[in-house]
């Protein structure tokens, strides 16, 4: 009679339950050696004998091996895919702390009009240089950053418009300075959209300054309109409103050229008239055709000078 736990000569300890347990352990990725090393498990030689004497066990064990190999391949592929999605580590430095949530928070503050310098000074935010490095390193963040800067330019333009609308005679110099700064920022942030307009406006400003200097030099120290130095000067703002005519056409008040003046006649049946409209709207005085011609010629000359200056700078 054999020892306990061992089969007597000619006997087998194989059972279907023991075979299923061994196959399940192998399918889970364990090696046959580790399974056989557990207390109460048969030796590897015994399992090989079971394979020869029990065909159903041999087939189940082969299926378990195939399942284990498939699981290993799938796990390796998943790990490779995860590694491919991760940005390459920076050698010699710590890993990037960028996350999409942090990038969205930065872009949201940019859209609200906050400068990147102010965001970088926030203790809860990365510094200025780190944010710019993220823009270069993470394409998704770069797309968000570009869109946020475009929206920021629109906000700056709106702020400049509101500032100009709220300006009074008492704060014209300060408001003009703030307006110019906002317009310059909008041109820098969204150069393709606003730079040409800014250069044209600057050329107009330079032409106006040169004309005023020439007048002062020719009038012996008097400014525009003959005002002496130190005397108050008159500042004239031209505001154009838009109304909808009886036929649904949009009309400019006052008309800025002969075509817009003719539109009033065609839409209302009468020429544009200065005063108060039927709904209480104010209608400013209209310029003369000679004034339109002088203005158009002046603007064309200034735009031509600005275009030549841009072309010279590119060369």
Short mmCIF file of C-alpha atoms in Angstrom, two decimals:
data_model
loop_
_atom_site.label_atom_id
_atom_site.label_comp_id
_atom_site.label_asym_id
_atom_site.label_seq_id
_atom_site.Cartn_x
_atom_site.Cartn_y
_atom_site.Cartn_z
CA UNK A 1 0.00 0.00 0.00
CA UNK A 2 1.38 3.44 -0.92
CA UNK A 3 1.99 6.39 1.35
CA UNK A 4 -0.86 8.86 2.10
CA UNK A 5 -1.23 11.41 -0.69
CA UNK A 6 0.38 9.12 -3.22
CA UNK A 7 -1.38 6.78 -5.56
CA UNK A 8 -0.85 3.09 -5.13
CA UNK A 9 0.81 1.29 -8.02
CA UNK A 10 -1.64 1.13 -10.87
CA UNK A 11 -3.92 3.81 -9.35
CA UNK A 12 -4.40 7.49 -10.33
CA UNK A 13 -5.33 10.47 -8.15
CA UNK A 14 -6.72 12.34 -11.16
CA UNK A 15 -10.19 13.83 -10.87
CA UNK A 16 -12.13 16.19 -13.09
CA UNK A 17 -12.25 18.80 -10.30
CA UNK A 18 -8.47 18.70 -9.83
CA UNK A 19 -8.00 19.02 -13.59
CA UNK A 20 -10.30 22.07 -13.76
CA UNK A 21 -8.44 23.79 -10.91
CA UNK A 22 -5.08 23.26 -12.61
CA UNK A 23 -6.39 24.49 -15.98
CA UNK A 24 -7.98 27.56 -14.39
CA UNK A 25 -4.69 28.49 -12.71
CA UNK A 26 -2.78 28.07 -15.99
CA UNK A 27 -5.35 30.12 -17.92
CA UNK A 28 -4.96 32.91 -15.35
CA UNK A 29 -1.32 33.22 -16.36
CA UNK A 30 0.43 31.07 -13.78
CA UNK A 31 3.14 28.66 -14.80
CA UNK A 32 2.67 24.94 -14.35
CA UNK A 33 5.70 24.85 -12.05
CA UNK A 34 4.17 27.39 -9.66
CA UNK A 35 0.87 25.50 -9.65
CA UNK A 36 2.61 22.22 -8.86
CA UNK A 37 4.58 23.88 -6.07
CA UNK A 38 1.46 24.44 -3.97
CA UNK A 39 0.85 22.01 -1.11
CA UNK A 40 -1.39 19.12 -2.09
CA UNK A 41 -0.77 19.57 -5.82
CA UNK A 42 0.64 16.73 -7.93
CA UNK A 43 4.12 16.85 -9.40
CA UNK A 44 4.67 18.04 -12.96
CA UNK A 45 5.52 14.50 -14.00
CA UNK A 46 2.17 13.35 -12.65
CA UNK A 47 0.37 16.03 -14.64
CA UNK A 48 2.19 14.95 -17.79
CA UNK A 49 1.07 11.40 -17.10
CA UNK A 50 -2.49 12.69 -16.66
CA UNK A 51 -2.26 14.33 -20.08
CA UNK A 52 -1.34 11.01 -21.66
CA UNK A 53 -3.95 8.98 -19.81
CA UNK A 54 -6.83 11.50 -19.87
CA UNK A 55 -7.34 13.10 -23.32
CA UNK A 56 -10.04 15.47 -22.06
CA UNK A 57 -7.61 16.89 -19.50
CA UNK A 58 -4.89 17.25 -22.13
CA UNK A 59 -7.24 19.22 -24.39
CA UNK A 60 -8.40 21.44 -21.50
CA UNK A 61 -4.78 22.15 -20.51
CA UNK A 62 -3.86 23.10 -24.09
CA UNK A 63 -6.85 25.47 -24.20
CA UNK A 64 -5.72 26.99 -20.90
CA UNK A 65 -2.24 27.60 -22.35
CA UNK A 66 -3.75 29.28 -25.44
CA UNK A 67 -5.98 31.47 -23.30
CA UNK A 68 -3.01 32.49 -21.16
CA UNK A 69 -0.96 33.43 -24.25
CA UNK A 70 -3.83 35.50 -25.65
CA UNK A 71 -4.24 37.30 -22.32
CA UNK A 72 -0.53 38.09 -22.22
CA UNK A 73 -0.58 39.45 -25.77
CA UNK A 74 -3.64 41.60 -25.07
CA UNK A 75 -2.06 42.96 -21.90
CA UNK A 76 1.16 43.78 -23.74
CA UNK A 77 -0.74 45.57 -26.49
CA UNK A 78 -2.71 47.60 -23.98
CA UNK A 79 0.45 48.64 -22.18
CA UNK A 80 2.09 49.59 -25.48
CA UNK A 81 -0.93 51.71 -26.42
CA UNK A 82 -0.85 53.47 -23.05
CA UNK A 83 2.86 54.18 -23.45
CA UNK A 84 2.24 55.60 -26.94
CA UNK A 85 -0.37 58.01 -25.59
CA UNK A 86 1.90 59.33 -22.86
CA UNK A 87 4.17 62.25 -23.83
CA UNK A 88 7.83 61.33 -23.96
CA UNK A 89 9.57 61.97 -20.63
CA UNK A 90 12.02 64.82 -20.38
CA UNK A 91 15.46 63.46 -19.75
CA UNK A 92 17.29 65.14 -16.95
CA UNK A 93 14.21 66.83 -15.46
CA UNK A 94 10.99 66.10 -13.67
CA UNK A 95 7.88 64.96 -15.53
CA UNK A 96 5.45 67.56 -16.85
CA UNK A 97 2.59 68.50 -14.57
CA UNK A 98 0.27 69.37 -17.43
CA UNK A 99 -3.31 68.18 -17.31
CA UNK A 100 -6.22 69.05 -19.55
CA UNK A 101 -8.15 70.53 -16.64
CA UNK A 102 -5.26 72.85 -15.79
CA UNK A 103 -4.93 73.87 -19.44
CA UNK A 104 -8.63 74.67 -19.66
CA UNK A 105 -8.39 76.77 -16.47
CA UNK A 106 -5.51 78.79 -17.94
CA UNK A 107 -7.36 79.37 -21.22
CA UNK A 108 -10.54 80.37 -19.38
CA UNK A 109 -8.64 83.08 -17.50
CA UNK A 110 -7.11 84.30 -20.75
CA UNK A 111 -10.56 84.61 -22.30
CA UNK A 112 -11.67 86.68 -19.30
CA UNK A 113 -8.96 89.21 -20.20
CA UNK A 114 -6.32 88.25 -17.64
CA UNK A 115 -2.73 88.47 -18.83
CA UNK A 116 -0.48 85.42 -18.97
CA UNK A 117 1.94 87.20 -16.64
CA UNK A 118 -0.76 87.57 -13.98
CA UNK A 119 -1.74 83.92 -14.37
CA UNK A 120 1.90 82.88 -13.94
CA UNK A 121 2.12 84.84 -10.68
CA UNK A 122 -0.77 82.86 -9.20
CA UNK A 123 0.67 80.35 -6.67
CA UNK A 124 -1.84 77.72 -7.85
CA UNK A 125 -0.77 78.06 -11.48
CA UNK A 126 2.45 77.18 -13.33
CA UNK A 127 4.86 79.99 -14.07
CA UNK A 128 4.91 81.98 -17.29
CA UNK A 129 7.72 79.96 -18.90
CA UNK A 130 6.11 76.64 -18.03
CA UNK A 131 2.84 77.63 -19.71
CA UNK A 132 4.66 78.60 -22.91
CA UNK A 133 6.59 75.32 -22.78
CA UNK A 134 3.30 73.43 -22.51
CA UNK A 135 2.05 75.25 -25.60
CA UNK A 136 5.00 73.85 -27.57
CA UNK A 137 4.90 70.39 -26.03
CA UNK A 138 1.16 69.57 -26.01
CA UNK A 139 -0.70 70.03 -29.33
CA UNK A 140 -4.12 69.87 -27.66
CA UNK A 141 -3.18 72.67 -25.28
CA UNK A 142 -1.73 74.67 -28.16
CA UNK A 143 -5.10 74.56 -29.95
CA UNK A 144 -6.90 75.70 -26.79
CA UNK A 145 -4.34 78.45 -26.22
CA UNK A 146 -4.67 79.84 -29.76
CA UNK A 147 -8.48 79.86 -29.50
CA UNK A 148 -8.30 81.56 -26.09
CA UNK A 149 -5.99 84.26 -27.43
CA UNK A 150 -8.37 84.94 -30.33
CA UNK A 151 -11.28 85.28 -27.89
CA UNK A 152 -9.13 87.53 -25.71
CA UNK A 153 -8.50 89.82 -28.69
CA UNK A 154 -12.24 90.12 -29.23
CA UNK A 155 -12.69 91.01 -25.57
CA UNK A 156 -9.99 93.66 -25.73
CA UNK A 157 -11.64 95.13 -28.81
CA UNK A 158 -14.97 95.30 -27.00
CA UNK A 159 -13.33 96.95 -24.00
CA UNK A 160 -11.76 99.55 -26.28
CA UNK A 161 -15.14 100.23 -27.85
CA UNK A 162 -16.80 100.61 -24.44
CA UNK A 163 -14.01 102.90 -23.29
CA UNK A 164 -14.39 105.13 -26.33
CA UNK A 165 -18.16 105.28 -25.86
CA UNK A 166 -17.81 106.30 -22.20
CA UNK A 167 -15.14 108.96 -22.80
CA UNK A 168 -15.91 112.56 -21.82
CA UNK A 169 -14.21 115.85 -22.55
CA UNK A 170 -12.60 115.77 -19.11
CA UNK A 171 -10.84 112.43 -19.57
CA UNK A 172 -10.16 112.35 -23.31
CA UNK A 173 -6.32 112.15 -22.97
CA UNK A 174 -6.42 109.29 -20.46
CA UNK A 175 -9.17 107.46 -22.33
CA UNK A 176 -7.27 107.88 -25.58
CA UNK A 177 -4.15 106.36 -24.03
CA UNK A 178 -6.07 103.40 -22.62
CA UNK A 179 -7.87 102.97 -25.94
CA UNK A 180 -4.58 102.88 -27.84
CA UNK A 181 -3.11 100.33 -25.43
CA UNK A 182 -6.14 98.04 -25.75
CA UNK A 183 -6.08 98.35 -29.51
CA UNK A 184 -2.36 97.60 -29.60
CA UNK A 185 -2.88 94.53 -27.42
CA UNK A 186 -5.66 93.29 -29.69
CA UNK A 187 -3.36 93.70 -32.68
CA UNK A 188 -0.57 91.77 -30.98
CA UNK A 189 -2.83 88.95 -29.77
CA UNK A 190 -4.69 88.54 -33.08
CA UNK A 191 -2.23 90.03 -35.53
CA UNK A 192 -3.83 88.65 -38.70
CA UNK A 193 -7.15 90.27 -37.89
CA UNK A 194 -6.20 93.61 -36.37
CA UNK A 195 -2.63 94.50 -37.33
CA UNK A 196 -3.47 96.09 -40.69
CA UNK A 197 -6.21 98.17 -39.07
CA UNK A 198 -3.86 99.27 -36.31
CA UNK A 199 -1.15 100.34 -38.73
CA UNK A 200 -3.68 102.32 -40.75
CA UNK A 201 -4.92 104.01 -37.58
CA UNK A 202 -1.35 104.82 -36.53
CA UNK A 203 -0.64 106.27 -39.94
CA UNK A 204 -3.73 108.45 -39.62
CA UNK A 205 -2.57 109.55 -36.17
CA UNK A 206 0.88 110.44 -37.51
CA UNK A 207 -0.62 112.37 -40.41
CA UNK A 208 -2.89 114.29 -38.04
CA UNK A 209 0.05 115.11 -35.77
CA UNK A 210 2.14 116.28 -38.71
CA UNK A 211 -0.71 118.42 -39.99
CA UNK A 212 -1.25 119.96 -36.56
CA UNK A 213 2.47 120.69 -36.20
CA UNK A 214 2.48 122.35 -39.60
CA UNK A 215 -0.50 124.49 -38.64
CA UNK A 216 1.11 125.52 -35.38
CA UNK A 217 4.35 126.39 -37.14
CA UNK A 218 2.51 128.43 -39.77
CA UNK A 219 0.23 130.24 -37.32
CA UNK A 220 2.93 131.38 -34.93
CA UNK A 221 2.20 129.17 -31.96
CA UNK A 222 -1.50 128.64 -32.35
CA UNK A 223 -3.00 125.20 -32.55
CA UNK A 224 -5.78 123.75 -34.62
CA UNK A 225 -8.58 126.21 -35.06
CA UNK A 226 -6.29 129.11 -34.10
CA UNK A 227 -6.34 128.39 -30.37
CA UNK A 228 -3.34 129.69 -28.48
CA UNK A 229 -1.07 127.35 -26.52
CA UNK A 230 -2.68 126.43 -23.23
CA UNK A 231 -6.15 127.40 -24.41
CA UNK A 232 -8.84 124.71 -24.52
CA UNK A 233 -9.19 122.99 -27.86
CA UNK A 234 -12.34 121.65 -29.38
CA UNK A 235 -12.53 117.88 -29.88
CA UNK A 236 -15.14 116.70 -32.36
CA UNK A 237 -16.38 113.10 -32.43
CA UNK A 238 -18.34 111.85 -35.41
CA UNK A 239 -20.84 109.16 -34.44
CA UNK A 240 -22.72 107.17 -37.05
CA UNK A 241 -25.99 105.55 -36.06
CA UNK A 242 -27.96 103.03 -38.04
CA UNK A 243 -31.71 102.93 -38.48
CA UNK A 244 -34.01 100.60 -40.32
CA UNK A 245 -36.12 102.29 -42.98
CA UNK A 246 -39.76 101.58 -43.82
CA UNK A 247 -38.69 99.08 -46.48
CA UNK A 248 -36.37 97.24 -44.07
CA UNK A 249 -33.20 98.78 -45.45
CA UNK A 250 -30.45 99.74 -42.99
CA UNK A 251 -29.75 103.49 -43.18
CA UNK A 252 -26.70 105.33 -41.83
CA UNK A 253 -27.34 108.49 -39.82
CA UNK A 254 -25.76 110.70 -40.95
CA UNK A 255 -25.02 109.42 -44.47
CA UNK A 256 -21.31 109.04 -45.10
CA UNK A 257 -21.40 109.26 -48.88
CA UNK A 258 -23.72 109.97 -51.78
CA UNK A 259 -24.87 106.36 -51.97
CA UNK A 260 -26.05 106.35 -48.35
CA UNK A 261 -27.76 109.72 -48.86
CA UNK A 262 -29.61 108.32 -51.88
CA UNK A 263 -30.65 105.30 -49.80
CA UNK A 264 -32.57 107.64 -47.49
CA UNK A 265 -34.49 109.06 -50.43
CA UNK A 266 -35.31 105.62 -51.82
CA UNK A 267 -36.34 104.17 -48.46
CA UNK A 268 -38.22 107.08 -46.84
CA UNK A 269 -39.20 109.12 -49.88
CA UNK A 270 -37.37 112.21 -48.61
CA UNK A 271 -33.76 113.30 -48.05
CA UNK A 272 -31.97 112.85 -44.76
CA UNK A 273 -32.80 115.65 -42.32
CA UNK A 274 -30.90 116.72 -39.22
CA UNK A 275 -32.83 116.71 -35.96
CA UNK A 276 -34.84 114.16 -34.03
CA UNK A 277 -36.35 111.10 -35.67
CA UNK A 278 -39.90 109.80 -35.20
CA UNK A 279 -38.76 107.50 -32.38
CA UNK A 280 -36.75 110.13 -30.56
CA UNK A 281 -33.40 109.18 -32.10
CA UNK A 282 -30.91 112.00 -32.70
CA UNK A 283 -29.85 112.57 -36.29
CA UNK A 284 -26.51 114.46 -36.50
CA UNK A 285 -25.73 116.91 -39.30
CA UNK A 286 -24.69 115.45 -42.62
CA UNK A 287 -21.40 116.39 -44.27
CA UNK A 288 -21.29 117.97 -47.71
CA UNK A 289 -20.22 116.11 -50.87
CA UNK A 290 -17.02 118.17 -50.84
CA UNK A 291 -16.33 116.99 -47.30
CA UNK A 292 -16.92 113.39 -48.34
CA UNK A 293 -14.47 113.75 -51.18
CA UNK A 294 -11.80 115.29 -48.94
CA UNK A 295 -12.27 112.57 -46.35
CA UNK A 296 -12.11 109.74 -48.90
CA UNK A 297 -8.97 111.19 -50.47
CA UNK A 298 -7.35 111.62 -47.07
CA UNK A 299 -8.16 108.07 -45.94
CA UNK A 300 -6.96 106.63 -49.26
CA UNK A 301 -3.66 108.49 -48.96
CA UNK A 302 -3.15 107.33 -45.40
CA UNK A 303 -3.96 103.71 -46.24
CA UNK A 304 -1.57 103.87 -49.17
CA UNK A 305 1.18 105.20 -46.90
CA UNK A 306 0.51 102.46 -44.36
CA UNK A 307 0.65 99.82 -47.10
CA UNK A 308 3.96 101.18 -48.37
CA UNK A 309 5.36 101.17 -44.86
CA UNK A 310 4.35 97.53 -44.35
CA UNK A 311 5.88 96.57 -47.69
CA UNK A 312 9.13 98.32 -46.78
CA UNK A 313 9.27 96.58 -43.43
CA UNK A 314 8.85 93.15 -45.06
CA UNK A 315 11.75 93.87 -47.39
#
